[in-house]
Amino acid sequence: VQLVESGGGLVQPGDSLTISCQFSGLSIETYDMSWVRQAPGKAPEWLSAIHRGDGSIHYGNNVKGRFTLSRDNAVKTLFLHMNSLRPEDTGVYYCAATAVPYGSSWFPDPRMYDFWGQGTQVTVSS
């Protein structure tokens, strides 16, 4: 399994940004996939997930209404569309995946993910 994030950068508060995760070596029918970010000196923070099978999408309360997860199966890419960015959204954004069917209640736990990308830095600053 390989996960490769891209699209991060420096943006101003209130801006929008879309980051991508190109994936390979996994089946969307048997892997749950998530976006997780980590700010400097802080624990990883789960943002959003897409469930295997039915493709249902879940969001953390911290980003619900501002961030949107989508996936293009034809090009094997997961996206995170981020609107109304705030300085506290600054961090390294990771794509993560697991084949173990823990269930959606476990999505927020970073320990459930077996595969991680290298991350892409998003900085929100004026």
PDB file of C-alpha atoms in Angstrom:
ATOM      1  CA  VAL A   1       0.000   0.000   0.000  1.00  0.00           C
ATOM      2  CA  GLN A   2       1.253   3.452  -0.908  1.00  0.00           C
ATOM      3  CA  LEU A   3      -0.305   6.792   0.004  1.00  0.00           C
ATOM      4  CA  VAL A   4       1.140  10.000  -1.421  1.00  0.00           C
ATOM      5  CA  GLU A   5      -0.235  13.369  -0.319  1.00  0.00           C
ATOM      6  CA  SER A   6       0.174  16.609  -2.214  1.00  0.00           C
ATOM      7  CA  GLY A   7      -1.284  20.085  -2.545  1.00  0.00           C
ATOM      8  CA  GLY A   8      -0.356  21.680   0.764  1.00  0.00           C
ATOM      9  CA  GLY A   9       0.963  25.205   1.024  1.00  0.00           C
ATOM     10  CA  LEU A  10       0.740  28.610   2.644  1.00  0.00           C
ATOM     11  CA  VAL A  11      -2.683  30.249   2.573  1.00  0.00           C
ATOM     12  CA  GLN A  12      -4.357  33.159   4.315  1.00  0.00           C
ATOM     13  CA  PRO A  13      -7.180  32.897   6.855  1.00  0.00           C
ATOM     14  CA  GLY A  14     -10.493  32.488   5.094  1.00  0.00           C
ATOM     15  CA  ASP A  15      -8.936  30.916   2.016  1.00  0.00           C
ATOM     16  CA  SER A  16      -9.786  27.538   0.527  1.00  0.00           C
ATOM     17  CA  LEU A  17      -7.411  24.730  -0.359  1.00  0.00           C
ATOM     18  CA  THR A  18      -7.742  21.199  -1.717  1.00  0.00           C
ATOM     19  CA  ILE A  19      -5.191  18.535  -0.872  1.00  0.00           C
ATOM     20  CA  SER A  20      -4.878  15.129  -2.515  1.00  0.00           C
ATOM     21  CA  CYS A  21      -3.826  11.612  -1.625  1.00  0.00           C
ATOM     22  CA  GLN A  22      -2.970   9.267  -4.458  1.00  0.00           C
ATOM     23  CA  PHE A  23      -3.320   5.671  -3.312  1.00  0.00           C
ATOM     24  CA  SER A  24      -2.183   2.325  -4.706  1.00  0.00           C
ATOM     25  CA  GLY A  25      -2.009  -1.285  -3.589  1.00  0.00           C
ATOM     26  CA  LEU A  26      -5.376  -1.227  -1.853  1.00  0.00           C
ATOM     27  CA  SER A  27      -8.993  -1.902  -2.695  1.00  0.00           C
ATOM     28  CA  ILE A  28     -11.618   0.698  -1.768  1.00  0.00           C
ATOM     29  CA  GLU A  29     -13.965  -2.194  -0.971  1.00  0.00           C
ATOM     30  CA  THR A  30     -11.726  -3.514   1.794  1.00  0.00           C
ATOM     31  CA  TYR A  31      -9.963  -0.433   3.197  1.00  0.00           C
ATOM     32  CA  ASP A  32     -11.264   2.464   5.273  1.00  0.00           C
ATOM     33  CA  MET A  33      -9.433   5.707   4.518  1.00  0.00           C
ATOM     34  CA  SER A  34      -9.069   8.889   6.550  1.00  0.00           C
ATOM     35  CA  TRP A  35      -7.511  12.308   6.725  1.00  0.00           C
ATOM     36  CA  VAL A  36      -5.596  13.033   9.940  1.00  0.00           C
ATOM     37  CA  ARG A  37      -3.626  16.160  10.753  1.00  0.00           C
ATOM     38  CA  GLN A  38      -0.954  16.920  13.309  1.00  0.00           C
ATOM     39  CA  ALA A  39      -0.100  20.388  14.547  1.00  0.00           C
ATOM     40  CA  PRO A  40       3.336  21.053  16.039  1.00  0.00           C
ATOM     41  CA  GLY A  41       3.550  19.675  19.560  1.00  0.00           C
ATOM     42  CA  LYS A  42       0.061  18.200  19.454  1.00  0.00           C
ATOM     43  CA  ALA A  43      -1.429  14.742  19.100  1.00  0.00           C
ATOM     44  CA  PRO A  44      -2.783  13.579  15.740  1.00  0.00           C
ATOM     45  CA  GLU A  45      -6.315  14.825  15.100  1.00  0.00           C
ATOM     46  CA  TRP A  46      -8.740  12.852  12.966  1.00  0.00           C
ATOM     47  CA  LEU A  47     -10.660  14.928  10.417  1.00  0.00           C
ATOM     48  CA  SER A  48     -12.701  12.752   8.085  1.00  0.00           C
ATOM     49  CA  ALA A  49     -13.081   9.189   6.827  1.00  0.00           C
ATOM     50  CA  ILE A  50     -14.663   7.247   4.002  1.00  0.00           C
ATOM     51  CA  HIS A  51     -16.003   3.825   4.853  1.00  0.00           C
ATOM     52  CA  ARG A  52     -15.257   0.756   2.776  1.00  0.00           C
ATOM     53  CA  GLY A  53     -18.221  -0.847   1.127  1.00  0.00           C
ATOM     54  CA  ASP A  54     -20.970   1.778   1.254  1.00  0.00           C
ATOM     55  CA  GLY A  55     -18.585   4.730   0.854  1.00  0.00           C
ATOM     56  CA  SER A  56     -20.255   6.675   3.653  1.00  0.00           C
ATOM     57  CA  ILE A  57     -18.305   9.750   4.737  1.00  0.00           C
ATOM     58  CA  HIS A  58     -17.785  10.827   8.319  1.00  0.00           C
ATOM     59  CA  TYR A  59     -16.459  14.080   9.792  1.00  0.00           C
ATOM     60  CA  GLY A  60     -15.073  15.240  13.066  1.00  0.00           C
ATOM     61  CA  ASN A  61     -16.969  18.061  14.777  1.00  0.00           C
ATOM     62  CA  ASN A  62     -13.891  20.258  14.404  1.00  0.00           C
ATOM     63  CA  VAL A  63     -14.229  20.411  10.590  1.00  0.00           C
ATOM     64  CA  LYS A  64     -17.841  19.519   9.877  1.00  0.00           C
ATOM     65  CA  GLY A  65     -19.328  22.084   7.514  1.00  0.00           C
ATOM     66  CA  ARG A  66     -15.937  23.469   6.435  1.00  0.00           C
ATOM     67  CA  PHE A  67     -14.094  20.427   5.056  1.00  0.00           C
ATOM     68  CA  THR A  68     -15.360  17.951   2.461  1.00  0.00           C
ATOM     69  CA  LEU A  69     -13.856  14.553   1.674  1.00  0.00           C
ATOM     70  CA  SER A  70     -14.250  13.113  -1.788  1.00  0.00           C
ATOM     71  CA  ARG A  71     -12.691  10.320  -3.792  1.00  0.00           C
ATOM     72  CA  ASP A  72     -12.123   9.763  -7.500  1.00  0.00           C
ATOM     73  CA  ASN A  73     -11.884   6.016  -7.952  1.00  0.00           C
ATOM     74  CA  ALA A  74     -10.869   6.298 -11.613  1.00  0.00           C
ATOM     75  CA  VAL A  75      -7.612   8.032 -10.682  1.00  0.00           C
ATOM     76  CA  LYS A  76      -7.301   6.433  -7.238  1.00  0.00           C
ATOM     77  CA  THR A  77      -7.179   9.732  -5.426  1.00  0.00           C
ATOM     78  CA  LEU A  78      -8.677  10.929  -2.142  1.00  0.00           C
ATOM     79  CA  PHE A  79      -9.289  14.658  -1.730  1.00  0.00           C
ATOM     80  CA  LEU A  80      -9.886  16.994   1.162  1.00  0.00           C
ATOM     81  CA  HIS A  81     -11.519  20.260   0.182  1.00  0.00           C
ATOM     82  CA  MET A  82     -10.979  22.836   2.925  1.00  0.00           C
ATOM     83  CA  ASN A  83     -12.906  26.101   3.168  1.00  0.00           C
ATOM     84  CA  SER A  84     -12.773  29.050   5.571  1.00  0.00           C
ATOM     85  CA  LEU A  85      -9.321  28.048   6.754  1.00  0.00           C
ATOM     86  CA  ARG A  86      -8.171  29.261  10.161  1.00  0.00           C
ATOM     87  CA  PRO A  87      -4.704  29.572  11.692  1.00  0.00           C
ATOM     88  CA  GLU A  88      -5.551  26.626  13.954  1.00  0.00           C
ATOM     89  CA  ASP A  89      -5.913  24.446  10.836  1.00  0.00           C
ATOM     90  CA  THR A  90      -2.142  24.653  10.404  1.00  0.00           C
ATOM     91  CA  GLY A  91      -0.401  21.296  10.492  1.00  0.00           C
ATOM     92  CA  VAL A  92       0.805  18.314   8.534  1.00  0.00           C
ATOM     93  CA  TYR A  93      -2.081  16.546   6.827  1.00  0.00           C
ATOM     94  CA  TYR A  94      -1.856  12.790   6.433  1.00  0.00           C
ATOM     95  CA  CYS A  95      -3.816  10.254   4.470  1.00  0.00           C
ATOM     96  CA  ALA A  96      -4.245   6.962   6.348  1.00  0.00           C
ATOM     97  CA  ALA A  97      -5.792   3.583   5.615  1.00  0.00           C
ATOM     98  CA  THR A  98      -6.643   0.334   7.332  1.00  0.00           C
ATOM     99  CA  ALA A  99      -7.842  -3.066   6.148  1.00  0.00           C
ATOM    100  CA  VAL A 100      -9.077  -4.118   9.584  1.00  0.00           C
ATOM    101  CA  PRO A 101     -12.865  -3.595   9.846  1.00  0.00           C
ATOM    102  CA  TYR A 102     -12.913  -1.830  13.233  1.00  0.00           C
ATOM    103  CA  GLY A 103     -16.068   0.062  12.343  1.00  0.00           C
ATOM    104  CA  SER A 104     -16.842   3.746  12.040  1.00  0.00           C
ATOM    105  CA  SER A 105     -16.838   4.381  15.797  1.00  0.00           C
ATOM    106  CA  TRP A 106     -13.087   3.761  15.723  1.00  0.00           C
ATOM    107  CA  PHE A 107     -12.310   6.163  12.866  1.00  0.00           C
ATOM    108  CA  PRO A 108     -11.027   8.926  15.168  1.00  0.00           C
ATOM    109  CA  ASP A 109      -8.393   6.666  16.770  1.00  0.00           C
ATOM    110  CA  PRO A 110      -5.064   7.056  14.903  1.00  0.00           C
ATOM    111  CA  ARG A 111      -3.919   3.670  16.209  1.00  0.00           C
ATOM    112  CA  MET A 112      -6.351   1.847  13.917  1.00  0.00           C
ATOM    113  CA  TYR A 113      -4.526   2.893  10.747  1.00  0.00           C
ATOM    114  CA  ASP A 114      -1.854   0.592   9.357  1.00  0.00           C
ATOM    115  CA  PHE A 115      -0.744   2.716   6.423  1.00  0.00           C
ATOM    116  CA  TRP A 116       0.187   6.400   6.323  1.00  0.00           C
ATOM    117  CA  GLY A 117       1.432   8.785   3.694  1.00  0.00           C
ATOM    118  CA  GLN A 118       4.362  11.135   4.208  1.00  0.00           C
ATOM    119  CA  GLY A 119       2.072  14.108   4.827  1.00  0.00           C
ATOM    120  CA  THR A 120       1.643  17.520   3.264  1.00  0.00           C
ATOM    121  CA  GLN A 121       2.148  20.774   5.179  1.00  0.00           C
ATOM    122  CA  VAL A 122      -0.708  23.263   5.351  1.00  0.00           C
ATOM    123  CA  THR A 123       0.039  26.646   6.894  1.00  0.00           C
ATOM    124  CA  VAL A 124      -2.701  29.209   7.469  1.00  0.00           C
ATOM    125  CA  SER A 125      -1.246  32.596   8.251  1.00  0.00           C
ATOM    126  CA  SER A 126      -1.634  36.222   7.312  1.00  0.00           C
TER     127      SER A 126
END
